PDB file of C-alpha atoms in Angstrom:
ATOM      1  CA  MET T   1     -18.506  30.309   4.792  1.00 72.00           C
ATOM      2  CA  SER T   2     -17.208  26.766   4.826  1.00 72.00           C
ATOM      3  CA  ILE T   3     -19.109  23.525   4.920  1.00 74.00           C
ATOM      4  CA  GLU T   4     -17.979  20.271   6.422  1.00 74.00           C
ATOM      5  CA  ILE T   5     -18.757  17.091   4.570  1.00 73.00           C
ATOM      6  CA  SER T   6     -17.836  13.865   6.226  1.00 76.00           C
ATOM      7  CA  LEU T   7     -17.303  10.668   4.303  1.00 76.00           C
ATOM      8  CA  LYS T   8     -17.580   7.396   6.103  1.00 84.00           C
ATOM      9  CA  LEU T   9     -16.035   4.585   4.136  1.00 82.00           C
ATOM     10  CA  SER T  10     -17.535   1.203   4.881  1.00 88.00           C
ATOM     11  CA  GLU T  11     -15.467  -1.938   5.043  1.00 90.00           C
ATOM     12  CA  SER T  12     -16.493  -2.738   1.454  1.00 90.00           C
ATOM     13  CA  ASP T  13     -15.447   0.775   0.373  1.00 86.00           C
ATOM     14  CA  LEU T  14     -12.074   0.274   2.026  1.00 85.00           C
ATOM     15  CA  THR T  15     -11.780  -3.144   0.391  1.00 88.00           C
ATOM     16  CA  HIS T  16     -12.388  -1.473  -2.964  1.00 86.00           C
ATOM     17  CA  PHE T  17      -9.621   1.089  -2.341  1.00 83.00           C
ATOM     18  CA  ARG T  18      -7.268  -1.639  -1.106  1.00 84.00           C
ATOM     19  CA  GLU T  19      -7.905  -3.566  -4.322  1.00 86.00           C
ATOM     20  CA  LEU T  20      -7.083  -0.432  -6.327  1.00 82.00           C
ATOM     21  CA  MET T  21      -3.898  -0.056  -4.317  1.00 82.00           C
ATOM     22  CA  HIS T  22      -3.025  -3.725  -4.814  1.00 83.00           C
ATOM     23  CA  THR T  23      -3.477  -3.375  -8.588  1.00 83.00           C
ATOM     24  CA  ALA T  24      -1.318  -0.250  -8.597  1.00 79.00           C
ATOM     25  CA  ILE T  25       1.349  -2.031  -6.543  1.00 80.00           C
ATOM     26  CA  GLU T  26       1.431  -4.893  -9.043  1.00 83.00           C
ATOM     27  CA  LYS T  27       1.871  -2.455 -11.938  1.00 79.00           C
ATOM     28  CA  ALA T  28       4.424  -0.345 -10.060  1.00 77.00           C
ATOM     29  CA  SER T  29       6.468  -3.399  -9.075  1.00 79.00           C
ATOM     30  CA  LYS T  30       7.654  -3.521 -12.674  1.00 83.00           C
ATOM     31  CA  LEU T  31       8.951   0.053 -12.418  1.00 84.00           C
ATOM     32  CA  PRO T  32      12.299   1.069 -10.939  1.00 89.00           C
ATOM     33  CA  PRO T  33      11.925   2.732  -7.511  1.00 89.00           C
ATOM     34  CA  ALA T  34      13.196   6.050  -8.874  1.00 90.00           C
ATOM     35  CA  GLN T  35      10.388   6.084 -11.436  1.00 89.00           C
ATOM     36  CA  VAL T  36       7.731   5.427  -8.756  1.00 88.00           C
ATOM     37  CA  VAL T  37       9.099   8.357  -6.746  1.00 90.00           C
ATOM     38  CA  ALA T  38       9.323  10.569  -9.844  1.00 91.00           C
ATOM     39  CA  LYS T  39       5.704   9.854 -10.749  1.00 87.00           C
ATOM     40  CA  ALA T  40       4.544  10.592  -7.195  1.00 87.00           C
ATOM     41  CA  GLN T  41       6.545  13.847  -7.267  1.00 91.00           C
ATOM     42  CA  GLU T  42       4.982  14.656 -10.623  1.00 87.00           C
ATOM     43  CA  LEU T  43       1.525  14.209  -9.129  1.00 82.00           C
ATOM     44  CA  CYS T  44       2.439  16.424  -6.162  1.00 86.00           C
ATOM     45  CA  LYS T  45       3.703  19.133  -8.520  1.00 88.00           C
ATOM     46  CA  GLU T  46       0.594  18.813 -10.680  1.00 82.00           C
ATOM     47  CA  MET T  47      -1.622  19.116  -7.611  1.00 80.00           C
ATOM     48  CA  GLU T  48       0.330  22.117  -6.311  1.00 81.00           C
ATOM     49  CA  ASP T  49      -0.120  23.869  -9.641  1.00 81.00           C
ATOM     50  CA  ALA T  50      -3.816  22.976  -9.894  1.00 77.00           C
ATOM     51  CA  SER T  51      -6.621  24.669  -8.065  1.00 75.00           C
ATOM     52  CA  ILE T  52      -7.257  21.907  -5.575  1.00 78.00           C
ATOM     53  CA  PRO T  53      -9.596  21.920  -2.589  1.00 76.00           C
ATOM     54  CA  ASP T  54      -8.093  22.439   0.867  1.00 79.00           C
ATOM     55  CA  PHE T  55      -9.006  18.894   1.952  1.00 78.00           C
ATOM     56  CA  VAL T  56      -6.609  17.647  -0.731  1.00 80.00           C
ATOM     57  CA  LYS T  57      -3.875  20.227   0.063  1.00 82.00           C
ATOM     58  CA  VAL T  58      -3.683  19.052   3.666  1.00 82.00           C
ATOM     59  CA  ARG T  59      -3.133  15.476   2.571  1.00 84.00           C
ATOM     60  CA  LEU T  60      -0.762  16.485  -0.214  1.00 84.00           C
ATOM     61  CA  ASN T  61       1.631  17.937   2.372  1.00 86.00           C
ATOM     62  CA  SER T  62       1.826  14.532   4.074  1.00 87.00           C
ATOM     63  CA  LEU T  63       2.475  12.789   0.777  1.00 86.00           C
ATOM     64  CA  SER T  64       5.265  15.267   0.014  1.00 90.00           C
ATOM     65  CA  THR T  65       6.749  14.626   3.469  1.00 91.00           C
ATOM     66  CA  LEU T  66       6.808  10.870   2.780  1.00 90.00           C
ATOM     67  CA  ILE T  67       8.680  11.495  -0.462  1.00 92.00           C
ATOM     68  CA  GLN T  68      11.132  13.794   1.340  1.00 93.00           C
ATOM     69  CA  ALA T  69      11.760  11.108   3.978  1.00 93.00           C
ATOM     70  CA  LEU T  70      12.517   8.626   1.247  1.00 91.00           C
ATOM     71  CA  GLU T  71      15.040  10.933  -0.412  1.00 92.00           C
ATOM     72  CA  ASP T  72      16.663  12.377   2.721  1.00 94.00           C
ATOM     73  CA  ASP T  73      20.144  10.847   2.980  1.00 92.00           C
ATOM     74  CA  GLU T  74      20.565  12.071   6.557  1.00 92.00           C
ATOM     75  CA  TRP T  75      17.396  10.253   7.618  1.00 92.00           C
ATOM     76  CA  GLN T  76      19.117   6.985   6.704  1.00 87.00           C
ATOM     77  CA  ILE T  77      15.856   5.168   6.186  1.00 86.00           C
ATOM     78  CA  PRO T  78      16.128   1.375   6.584  1.00 86.00           C
ATOM     79  CA  ASP T  79      15.416  -0.718   3.494  1.00 88.00           C
ATOM     80  CA  ASP T  80      12.206  -2.217   4.891  1.00 86.00           C
ATOM     81  CA  GLU T  81      10.766   1.253   5.607  1.00 84.00           C
ATOM     82  CA  LYS T  82      11.924   2.436   2.175  1.00 86.00           C
ATOM     83  CA  ALA T  83      10.095  -0.470   0.522  1.00 85.00           C
ATOM     84  CA  GLU T  84       6.965   0.306   2.541  1.00 83.00           C
ATOM     85  CA  ILE T  85       6.960   3.940   1.423  1.00 85.00           C
ATOM     86  CA  LEU T  86       7.595   2.967  -2.200  1.00 86.00           C
ATOM     87  CA  THR T  87       4.676   0.556  -1.999  1.00 83.00           C
ATOM     88  CA  SER T  88       2.532   3.345  -0.575  1.00 80.00           C
ATOM     89  CA  LEU T  89       3.497   5.626  -3.453  1.00 84.00           C
ATOM     90  CA  ALA T  90       2.563   3.016  -6.056  1.00 81.00           C
ATOM     91  CA  TYR T  91      -1.018   4.238  -6.483  1.00 79.00           C
ATOM     92  CA  PHE T  92       0.213   7.711  -7.321  1.00 77.00           C
ATOM     93  CA  SER T  93       2.391   6.405 -10.147  1.00 71.00           C
ATOM     94  CA  GLU T  94      -0.727   5.137 -11.920  1.00 69.00           C
ATOM     95  CA  PRO T  95      -1.884   7.719 -14.490  1.00 63.00           C
ATOM     96  CA  HIS T  96      -5.446   6.386 -14.738  1.00 65.00           C
ATOM     97  CA  ASP T  97      -6.976   6.555 -11.309  1.00 65.00           C
ATOM     98  CA  LEU T  98     -10.560   6.129 -10.137  1.00 70.00           C
ATOM     99  CA  VAL T  99     -11.759   9.712 -10.652  1.00 70.00           C
ATOM    100  CA  PRO T 100     -10.199  11.648 -13.557  1.00 69.00           C
ATOM    101  CA  ASP T 101      -8.114  14.474 -12.084  1.00 68.00           C
ATOM    102  CA  ASN T 102      -9.467  17.055 -14.519  1.00 70.00           C
ATOM    103  CA  ILE T 103     -12.964  17.072 -12.951  1.00 73.00           C
ATOM    104  CA  PRO T 104     -13.109  20.386 -11.025  1.00 69.00           C
ATOM    105  CA  GLY T 105     -13.440  20.003  -7.260  1.00 64.00           C
ATOM    106  CA  LEU T 106     -13.758  16.217  -7.328  1.00 70.00           C
ATOM    107  CA  GLY T 107     -10.931  15.060  -9.578  1.00 73.00           C
ATOM    108  CA  TYR T 108      -8.529  14.562  -6.716  1.00 75.00           C
ATOM    109  CA  LEU T 109     -11.056  13.028  -4.309  1.00 79.00           C
ATOM    110  CA  ASP T 110      -9.784   9.484  -4.900  1.00 80.00           C
ATOM    111  CA  ASP T 111      -6.207  10.717  -4.533  1.00 79.00           C
ATOM    112  CA  ALA T 112      -7.119  12.409  -1.231  1.00 80.00           C
ATOM    113  CA  ILE T 113      -8.710   9.183   0.026  1.00 83.00           C
ATOM    114  CA  MET T 114      -5.685   7.130  -0.998  1.00 82.00           C
ATOM    115  CA  ILE T 115      -3.304   9.649   0.557  1.00 82.00           C
ATOM    116  CA  GLU T 116      -5.353   9.505   3.768  1.00 84.00           C
ATOM    117  CA  LEU T 117      -5.153   5.702   3.814  1.00 84.00           C
ATOM    118  CA  VAL T 118      -1.401   5.839   3.169  1.00 83.00           C
ATOM    119  CA  ILE T 119      -0.746   8.422   5.875  1.00 84.00           C
ATOM    120  CA  GLN T 120      -2.820   6.456   8.360  1.00 85.00           C
ATOM    121  CA  ASP T 121      -0.651   3.408   7.622  1.00 84.00           C
ATOM    122  CA  MET T 122       2.547   5.472   7.685  1.00 85.00           C
ATOM    123  CA  SER T 123       1.596   7.845  10.533  1.00 88.00           C
ATOM    124  CA  LEU T 124       4.362   6.693  12.887  1.00 89.00           C
ATOM    125  CA  ASP T 125       6.964   7.019  10.128  1.00 88.00           C
ATOM    126  CA  LEU T 126       5.682  10.500   9.271  1.00 89.00           C
ATOM    127  CA  GLU T 127       5.707  11.521  12.923  1.00 92.00           C
ATOM    128  CA  ALA T 128       9.265  10.222  13.393  1.00 92.00           C
ATOM    129  CA  TYR T 129      10.530  11.963  10.261  1.00 93.00           C
ATOM    130  CA  THR T 130       8.830  15.242  11.205  1.00 94.00           C
ATOM    131  CA  SER T 131      10.423  15.004  14.659  1.00 95.00           C
ATOM    132  CA  PHE T 132      13.809  14.327  13.046  1.00 94.00           C
ATOM    133  CA  CYS T 133      13.434  17.393  10.783  1.00 94.00           C
ATOM    134  CA  SER T 134      12.594  19.583  13.794  1.00 95.00           C
ATOM    135  CA  PHE T 135      15.600  18.198  15.667  1.00 94.00           C
ATOM    136  CA  ARG T 136      17.845  18.815  12.641  1.00 93.00           C
ATOM    137  CA  ARG T 137      16.648  22.435  12.305  1.00 93.00           C
ATOM    138  CA  ALA T 138      17.232  23.044  16.021  1.00 93.00           C
ATOM    139  CA  GLU T 139      20.719  21.526  15.855  1.00 92.00           C
ATOM    140  CA  GLU T 140      21.595  23.529  12.741  1.00 91.00           C
ATOM    141  CA  ASN T 141      20.389  26.720  14.461  1.00 92.00           C
ATOM    142  CA  ARG T 142      22.401  25.842  17.564  1.00 90.00           C
ATOM    143  CA  ARG T 143      25.591  24.497  15.953  1.00 89.00           C
ATOM    144  CA  GLY T 144      25.514  25.966  12.453  1.00 87.00           C
ATOM    145  CA  ALA T 145      24.417  24.816   9.029  1.00 81.00           C
ATOM    146  CA  ASP T 146      27.224  22.273   8.763  1.00 82.00           C
ATOM    147  CA  ALA T 147      26.099  20.380  11.884  1.00 82.00           C
ATOM    148  CA  ASN T 148      26.313  16.633  11.295  1.00 85.00           C
ATOM    149  CA  VAL T 149      22.767  15.539  12.073  1.00 90.00           C
ATOM    150  CA  ASN T 150      21.527  12.112  11.059  1.00 89.00           C
ATOM    151  CA  ARG T 151      19.072   9.475  12.214  1.00 90.00           C
ATOM    152  CA  GLU T 152      21.527   8.022  14.738  1.00 91.00           C
ATOM    153  CA  SER T 153      22.262  11.396  16.379  1.00 90.00           C
ATOM    154  CA  TRP T 154      18.512  12.062  16.567  1.00 92.00           C
ATOM    155  CA  LEU T 155      17.899   8.662  18.176  1.00 92.00           C
ATOM    156  CA  GLU T 156      20.765   9.197  20.638  1.00 92.00           C
ATOM    157  CA  ALA T 157      19.393  12.609  21.619  1.00 90.00           C
ATOM    158  CA  GLY T 158      15.997  10.985  22.186  1.00 90.00           C
ATOM    159  CA  ARG T 159      17.516   8.253  24.349  1.00 92.00           C
ATOM    160  CA  THR T 160      19.434  10.840  26.363  1.00 91.00           C
ATOM    161  CA  GLU T 161      16.288  12.923  26.901  1.00 90.00           C
ATOM    162  CA  TYR T 162      14.319   9.828  27.909  1.00 88.00           C
ATOM    163  CA  ARG T 163      16.958   8.746  30.454  1.00 90.00           C
ATOM    164  CA  SER T 164      17.080  12.285  31.846  1.00 89.00           C
ATOM    165  CA  ARG T 165      13.300  12.343  32.210  1.00 87.00           C
ATOM    166  CA  LEU T 166      13.374   8.978  34.004  1.00 87.00           C
ATOM    167  CA  ARG T 167      16.015  10.270  36.443  1.00 86.00           C
ATOM    168  CA  ARG T 168      13.989  13.432  37.135  1.00 85.00           C
ATOM    169  CA  ASN T 169      10.847  11.395  37.754  1.00 83.00           C
ATOM    170  CA  LYS T 170      12.734   8.988  39.991  1.00 80.00           C
ATOM    171  CA  SER T 171      14.200  11.802  42.091  1.00 77.00           C
ATOM    172  CA  LYS T 172      10.764  13.416  42.436  1.00 76.00           C
ATOM    173  CA  SER T 173       9.200  10.199  43.656  1.00 70.00           C
ATOM    174  CA  SER T 174      12.070   8.990  45.872  1.00 64.00           C
ATOM    175  CA  GLY T 175      10.686  10.865  48.859  1.00 58.00           C
ATOM    176  CA  ARG T 176       7.291   9.256  48.425  1.00 59.00           C
ATOM    177  CA  ARG T 177       7.367   5.548  49.089  1.00 57.00           C
ATOM    178  CA  LEU T 178       4.322   3.534  48.297  1.00 56.00           C
ATOM    179  CA  PHE T 179       4.900   1.085  51.112  1.00 56.00           C
ATOM    180  CA  SER T 180       6.846   1.924  54.215  1.00 54.00           C
ATOM    181  CA  ARG T 181       7.628  -0.310  57.113  1.00 55.00           C
ATOM    182  CA  VAL T 182       6.458   0.803  60.464  1.00 54.00           C
ATOM    183  CA  MET T 183       8.426  -0.606  63.382  1.00 50.00           C
TER     184      MET T 183
END
Protein backbone atom coordinates (compact mmCIF):
# COMPACT_ATOMS: atom_id res chain seq x y z
CA MET A 1 0.00 0.00 0.00
CA SER A 2 1.33 3.42 -0.87
CA ILE A 3 0.21 6.80 0.33
CA GLU A 4 0.42 10.06 -1.53
CA ILE A 5 1.42 13.14 0.38
CA SER A 6 1.36 16.40 -1.46
CA LEU A 7 3.38 19.39 -0.36
CA LYS A 8 2.35 22.80 -1.52
CA LEU A 9 5.10 25.32 -1.06
CA SER A 10 3.87 28.86 -0.61
CA GLU A 11 5.65 31.83 -2.09
CA SER A 12 7.34 32.43 1.27
CA ASP A 13 8.44 28.78 1.38
CA LEU A 14 9.92 29.13 -2.10
CA THR A 15 11.59 32.38 -1.06
CA HIS A 16 13.17 30.51 1.85
CA PHE A 17 14.53 27.79 -0.46
CA ARG A 18 15.77 30.41 -2.94
CA GLU A 19 17.63 32.13 -0.10
CA LEU A 20 19.21 28.80 0.84
CA MET A 21 20.22 28.32 -2.78
CA HIS A 22 21.60 31.86 -2.97
CA THR A 23 23.71 31.26 0.15
CA ALA A 24 24.98 27.98 -1.29
CA ILE A 25 25.80 29.69 -4.59
CA GLU A 26 27.83 32.34 -2.76
CA LYS A 27 29.80 29.67 -0.90
CA ALA A 28 30.22 27.51 -4.00
CA SER A 29 31.43 30.45 -6.09
CA LYS A 30 34.70 30.21 -4.18
CA LEU A 31 35.10 26.57 -5.24
CA PRO A 32 36.50 25.40 -8.58
CA PRO A 33 33.78 24.04 -10.90
CA ALA A 34 35.26 20.54 -10.73
CA GLN A 35 34.86 20.53 -6.95
CA VAL A 36 31.19 21.60 -7.19
CA VAL A 37 30.56 18.73 -9.61
CA ALA A 38 32.52 16.28 -7.45
CA LYS A 39 30.51 17.21 -4.37
CA ALA A 40 27.22 16.84 -6.26
CA GLN A 41 28.40 13.44 -7.55
CA GLU A 42 29.36 12.51 -4.00
CA LEU A 43 25.85 13.34 -2.83
CA CYS A 44 24.33 11.29 -5.66
CA LYS A 45 26.53 8.32 -4.74
CA GLU A 46 25.67 8.72 -1.06
CA MET A 47 21.97 8.83 -1.89
CA GLU A 48 22.23 5.79 -4.17
CA ASP A 49 23.90 3.84 -1.38
CA ALA A 50 21.42 5.00 1.26
CA SER A 51 17.94 3.68 1.75
CA ILE A 52 16.13 6.66 0.32
CA PRO A 53 12.42 7.07 -0.36
CA ASP A 54 11.20 6.69 -3.95
CA PHE A 55 10.20 10.37 -4.14
CA VAL A 56 13.88 11.21 -3.72
CA LYS A 57 15.11 8.49 -6.14
CA VAL A 58 13.01 9.92 -8.96
CA ARG A 59 14.53 13.34 -8.49
CA LEU A 60 18.02 11.94 -7.98
CA ASN A 61 17.93 10.50 -11.51
CA SER A 62 17.33 14.00 -12.90
CA LEU A 63 20.18 15.43 -10.86
CA SER A 64 22.49 12.68 -12.15
CA THR A 65 21.38 13.46 -15.72
CA LEU A 66 22.29 17.14 -15.23
CA ILE A 67 25.76 16.12 -14.05
CA GLN A 68 26.14 13.78 -17.03
CA ALA A 69 25.16 16.60 -19.41
CA LEU A 70 27.80 18.80 -17.86
CA GLU A 71 30.51 16.18 -18.30
CA ASP A 72 29.50 14.85 -21.73
CA ASP A 73 32.08 16.11 -24.23
CA GLU A 74 29.90 15.13 -27.19
CA TRP A 75 27.05 17.27 -25.87
CA GLN A 76 29.29 20.31 -26.32
CA ILE A 77 27.41 22.34 -23.76
CA PRO A 78 27.76 26.12 -24.23
CA ASP A 79 29.50 28.02 -21.44
CA ASP A 80 26.36 29.87 -20.35
CA GLU A 81 24.43 26.59 -19.94
CA LYS A 82 27.43 25.07 -18.14
CA ALA A 83 27.48 27.98 -15.68
CA GLU A 84 23.73 27.61 -15.12
CA ILE A 85 24.07 23.91 -14.29
CA LEU A 86 27.03 24.55 -12.00
CA THR A 87 25.00 27.20 -10.20
CA SER A 88 22.16 24.71 -9.86
CA LEU A 89 24.52 22.15 -8.35
CA ALA A 90 25.83 24.62 -5.77
CA TYR A 91 23.31 23.66 -3.08
CA PHE A 92 24.40 20.04 -3.28
CA SER A 93 28.03 20.95 -2.61
CA GLU A 94 27.01 22.33 0.79
CA PRO A 95 27.56 19.66 3.47
CA HIS A 96 25.23 21.25 6.02
CA ASP A 97 21.81 21.47 4.47
CA LEU A 98 18.42 22.27 5.98
CA VAL A 99 17.47 18.76 7.15
CA PRO A 100 20.33 16.49 8.28
CA ASP A 101 20.60 13.63 5.78
CA ASN A 102 20.92 10.99 8.49
CA ILE A 103 17.28 11.37 9.64
CA PRO A 104 15.54 8.23 8.28
CA GLY A 105 12.85 8.93 5.69
CA LEU A 106 13.08 12.71 5.96
CA GLY A 107 16.79 13.46 5.77
CA TYR A 108 16.74 13.98 2.04
CA LEU A 109 13.44 15.89 1.92
CA ASP A 110 15.17 19.27 1.53
CA ASP A 111 17.45 17.78 -1.12
CA ALA A 112 14.41 16.42 -2.99
CA ILE A 113 12.76 19.85 -2.86
CA MET A 114 15.91 21.57 -4.10
CA ILE A 115 16.37 19.00 -6.85
CA GLU A 116 12.75 19.55 -7.89
CA LEU A 117 13.29 23.31 -8.05
CA VAL A 118 16.49 22.83 -10.05
CA ILE A 119 14.91 20.41 -12.52
CA GLN A 120 11.94 22.72 -13.00
CA ASP A 121 14.38 25.52 -13.87
CA MET A 122 16.49 23.22 -16.05
CA SER A 123 13.64 21.15 -17.56
CA LEU A 124 14.27 22.25 -21.15
CA ASP A 125 17.99 21.51 -20.81
CA LEU A 126 17.22 18.09 -19.33
CA GLU A 127 14.72 17.35 -22.09
CA ALA A 128 17.19 18.39 -24.80
CA TYR A 129 20.01 16.32 -23.30
CA THR A 130 17.76 13.27 -22.89
CA SER A 131 16.70 13.64 -26.53
CA PHE A 132 20.35 13.92 -27.57
CA CYS A 133 21.23 10.73 -25.63
CA SER A 134 18.38 8.85 -27.34
CA PHE A 135 19.53 10.13 -30.73
CA ARG A 136 23.13 9.10 -29.96
CA ARG A 137 22.06 5.58 -28.92
CA ALA A 138 19.97 5.21 -32.09
CA GLU A 139 22.84 6.42 -34.28
CA GLU A 140 25.33 4.13 -32.54
CA ASN A 141 22.95 1.18 -33.03
CA ARG A 142 22.49 2.13 -36.69
CA ARG A 143 26.08 3.09 -37.59
CA GLY A 144 28.16 1.37 -34.93
CA ALA A 145 29.73 2.34 -31.64
CA ASP A 146 32.28 4.62 -33.29
CA ALA A 147 29.59 6.83 -34.87
CA ASN A 148 30.55 10.49 -34.56
CA VAL A 149 27.52 11.92 -32.79
CA ASN A 150 27.65 15.35 -31.19
CA ARG A 151 25.35 18.26 -30.42
CA GLU A 152 25.67 19.70 -33.93
CA SER A 153 24.76 16.41 -35.66
CA TRP A 154 21.78 16.06 -33.31
CA LEU A 155 20.63 19.61 -34.10
CA GLU A 156 21.08 19.04 -37.84
CA ALA A 157 19.04 15.83 -37.68
CA GLY A 158 16.32 17.76 -35.84
CA ARG A 159 16.32 20.52 -38.46
CA THR A 160 16.14 17.94 -41.25
CA GLU A 161 13.21 16.16 -39.57
CA TYR A 162 11.43 19.48 -39.01
CA ARG A 163 11.83 20.53 -42.66
CA SER A 164 10.61 17.11 -43.79
CA ARG A 165 7.56 17.38 -41.56
CA LEU A 166 6.80 20.86 -42.93
CA ARG A 167 7.01 19.55 -46.52
CA ARG A 168 4.70 16.62 -45.70
CA ASN A 169 2.18 18.94 -44.07
CA LYS A 170 2.37 21.35 -46.99
CA SER A 171 1.77 18.60 -49.54
CA LYS A 172 -1.19 17.29 -47.53
CA SER A 173 -2.80 20.71 -47.39
CA SER A 174 -2.00 21.85 -50.95
CA GLY A 175 -5.20 20.32 -52.27
CA ARG A 176 -7.27 22.16 -49.69
CA ARG A 177 -7.24 25.89 -50.22
CA LEU A 178 -8.76 28.08 -47.60
CA PHE A 179 -9.92 30.68 -50.08
CA SER A 180 -10.61 29.92 -53.70
CA ARG A 181 -11.69 32.30 -56.38
CA VAL A 182 -14.89 31.54 -58.11
CA MET A 183 -15.20 33.00 -61.59
